[in-house]
């Protein structure tokens, strides 16, 4: 244990030395499978999501991502379709059988989001929204907790502890890049922290190369690196027409290229002696 | 205008080239006076707050700070007295006449906090809690918006724009240090950003040297530097017994020393040709 | 003492609790005077330096800066006039009586630079060029040691210890901004570190607001903040025609405006109860 | 090309779209082989280096590293055995046939180091020691250029351009971690930059997981990630008795475990369809 203040007993590795394995929407995470989560940044329309979901499924990814409520730096940017998007996500699940991960931003939306989603995402900007953490800790849905762009490993573990303390220990941590002086990537993907997290906590850890890179040509090499360093999965953005995307276009992989992307990831996974899910 | 994406028209300096001046609890901010906000990190008891409020008033500070709801990294740390603390703060105001600034963390507490506080604080961890920003934008109380420890100047201005967009333009920005590699201070106080903000936006800007330094011996020199760089005020932590404080003890100035601290700040203010409030 | 590894005994404050005061080119630094160093980024011609030196002197600055050997990120940028510039600096000193500070980059230039300069500058990029530090430690000239843009306070003190260990304790430290994620200023000026340094070491500490800001409109407020936080001096760039400067044009103050700049700095210094030199 | 100021024409990818492949001490780098460089942080004795060299060779690494001149933060730390160490390194090469990489810190040591070393290392602290870069640019030995802990990708490419401009284009770049706020690793390994570099320059790129991690348990996962992201090699520290090492003990792999480490790396390399060298 190398942290300065090791005081997150519920999520500490020592609590479950073998690591946590649990089901997210019927898919086991934390075990031998490397799980690929994929889908567009935001739900923009039924046609867009259904197209994306089919490509995601065909490529072998196991969980569909898509934002209904979008936290945006500017109040004038697209903020997501909200409740309407939740309905569209339910259709996509019906159509493809893929479980859904979507972000919860507002404690007043807890019921609505918990009802629809198979995995509740807490976004990077809300990693220390302690109220939201506690709320979701009282739900029975698995949580995808993204590291804040300036959160230390210790702060991330403490945030997870807020969820666990309320009774929900089905938490997947997600490294998605931190803020540094380097500008050729949008954030600096901190894979050292993934290796640290695998030693410090029993929770599964996945990596989001899309947000870290901010450009699609780096998503594949960073996804491979994430798997090689020991991540339990990756979450990537894919969109039928990235050039028309309402957010994060430059980092989304065209769905037409998703199968090729997934095949390359799968190849590394196989070589690492894992299965892909 | 030197920002990459200058798209916060309501808070942009061009909207009010002379700068905003408005009343926070009867005290004018943004004008010729340098406003000192002071008080303990958290409300711990009636006796503690009344003692602090008297010292704060005697020292010439104009607004009393005190946390009722405390965002804490660990779920096992003291989380504040909540609603009880709001009642204690009302007593302190009655006793001393000082207006109150306290933090709002939970959108469900809006009514309660708005009813008590003269200025609503949005803390650094919630700077991009867009829901909270919008809620408070619909209230009629001035807002103290603290910069997140990894937020860029541009992100801070965008966060303010979220508030302004809902109709509330009485926003005071607060620089309180950013995360860097340097460890001799808790955060790195970014006074260059204060100078930039004074050029980019018409909103008043204050500085919190206590949280930036994390140690009380640096609070005075940093407060003086903040005033010299052009800040409209400073917010500092003071506690009757810092060594017994339930949070942030090392950075709180003992109330017994507050008058001397305030006198030194006042001296610089006078020399800068401003008044102190 | 708050450093992790307090092991720089020669420069430690405890070695000289009252602080070091010594002469740099006949000007006392570390005492009651706040010293202004000024001049262009680089020596470009005799006419340019003489014009700058006269303005610098007229404005009341005490030491003339000017780069003969310029460390530049790109090999295709202007690298300085070298030895020729040293000759021009000597003329400027003869003409105005101002002592000269100029940068040493190459250990093979030690003799030449030591012969001309009254203060030897070790630039930020060379702060951990231990060879250069040791060489200059064996000279009898005062040293201006700039903090590297990613050097911790501790690393800066250790670099100074390299100089002191060879026998030369006339070292002036200089904070000039560190690398962070913030982009509205070129670097983030870390005035908290200046306050820390004044407590940790007996060496004088000055601040370079020009390089930190990267834009001239912020130089005055940051210079004032530096003096307010307790710096023993400031070093600023001024050029007869910044728009034609061969390096760092945007941050250089036109010499025609230098007197006004200096007057404003002097005003704050007077108010702080110090003299200006 | 995504850099802000793409002005390093000699090292730019466009100059050699297929990438540079060249021999370092008889070992081809930049081609299908992934090269492992290994050895202790510093040369401490003949026995230590011979033992390390044998383990390194037995493990299948191709180039022996060992510091003769050590740049150290403190002047009181072990500074390396200097010229004596160069002699010991020559013996190790004779004994094992492994080519040698060692660091050059002082321009006055150029002849001596060039005569002994097969690859000249420019350390992270000297990445912008432009004098050293130019000197080595005039030699005929390959250069291992380490990224400074606060250098941007662009600054690294510019530093390489300094070498190339003098005629020496046999430059291997090395990512070894950057300074950030995260403290669970010594530096933050920036594998995104490795992916960027492979697109921006034709030069080979290797990764140093030992210095980035600062702890040996993370060296293997980070080495695997480096290979997965597309690095042309890795450089790792190994020592017969890390607990007695004169520098960087905690991050050095015991030579007794090096064969197992190398086998695991080799396995990933094979799976990636590359050979290991």
CSV table of C-alpha atoms in Angstrom, one decimal, chain A residues 40 50 54 71 78 88 91 93 101 105 107 124 146 148 154 173-175 182 215 224 227 231 234 245 248 251 259 272:
chain,number,residue,atom,x,y,z
A,40,UNK,CA,-21.5,7.4,-29.5
A,50,UNK,CA,-29.6,1.9,-33.7
A,54,UNK,CA,-25.7,-2.7,-34.5
A,71,UNK,CA,-22.2,17.8,-19.1
A,78,UNK,CA,-25.7,20.6,-27.0
A,88,UNK,CA,-34.1,5.6,-27.4
A,91,UNK,CA,-35.1,0.6,-27.9
A,93,UNK,CA,-31.2,-2.5,-26.0
A,101,UNK,CA,-24.3,2.6,-19.8
A,105,UNK,CA,-25.7,14.1,-13.7
A,107,UNK,CA,-29.7,13.6,-8.3
A,124,UNK,CA,-15.3,12.9,-14.7
A,146,UNK,CA,-14.7,8.1,-14.2
A,148,UNK,CA,-11.6,13.5,-12.7
A,154,UNK,CA,-6.3,8.5,-3.8
A,173,UNK,CA,-13.2,2.6,-12.2
A,174,UNK,CA,-12.3,4.4,-15.4
A,175,UNK,CA,-9.0,6.2,-16.2
A,182,UNK,CA,1.1,18.5,-22.9
A,215,UNK,CA,-8.3,12.3,-31.8
A,224,UNK,CA,-3.9,-1.8,-26.8
A,227,UNK,CA,-5.1,-3.9,-22.2
A,231,UNK,CA,-7.1,-3.0,-17.7
A,234,UNK,CA,-11.9,-0.2,-22.6
A,245,UNK,CA,-21.5,14.5,-34.3
A,248,UNK,CA,-16.5,15.1,-29.6
A,251,UNK,CA,-12.3,11.4,-31.4
A,259,UNK,CA,-15.2,-3.9,-36.7
A,272,UNK,CA,-2.5,-11.7,-23.6
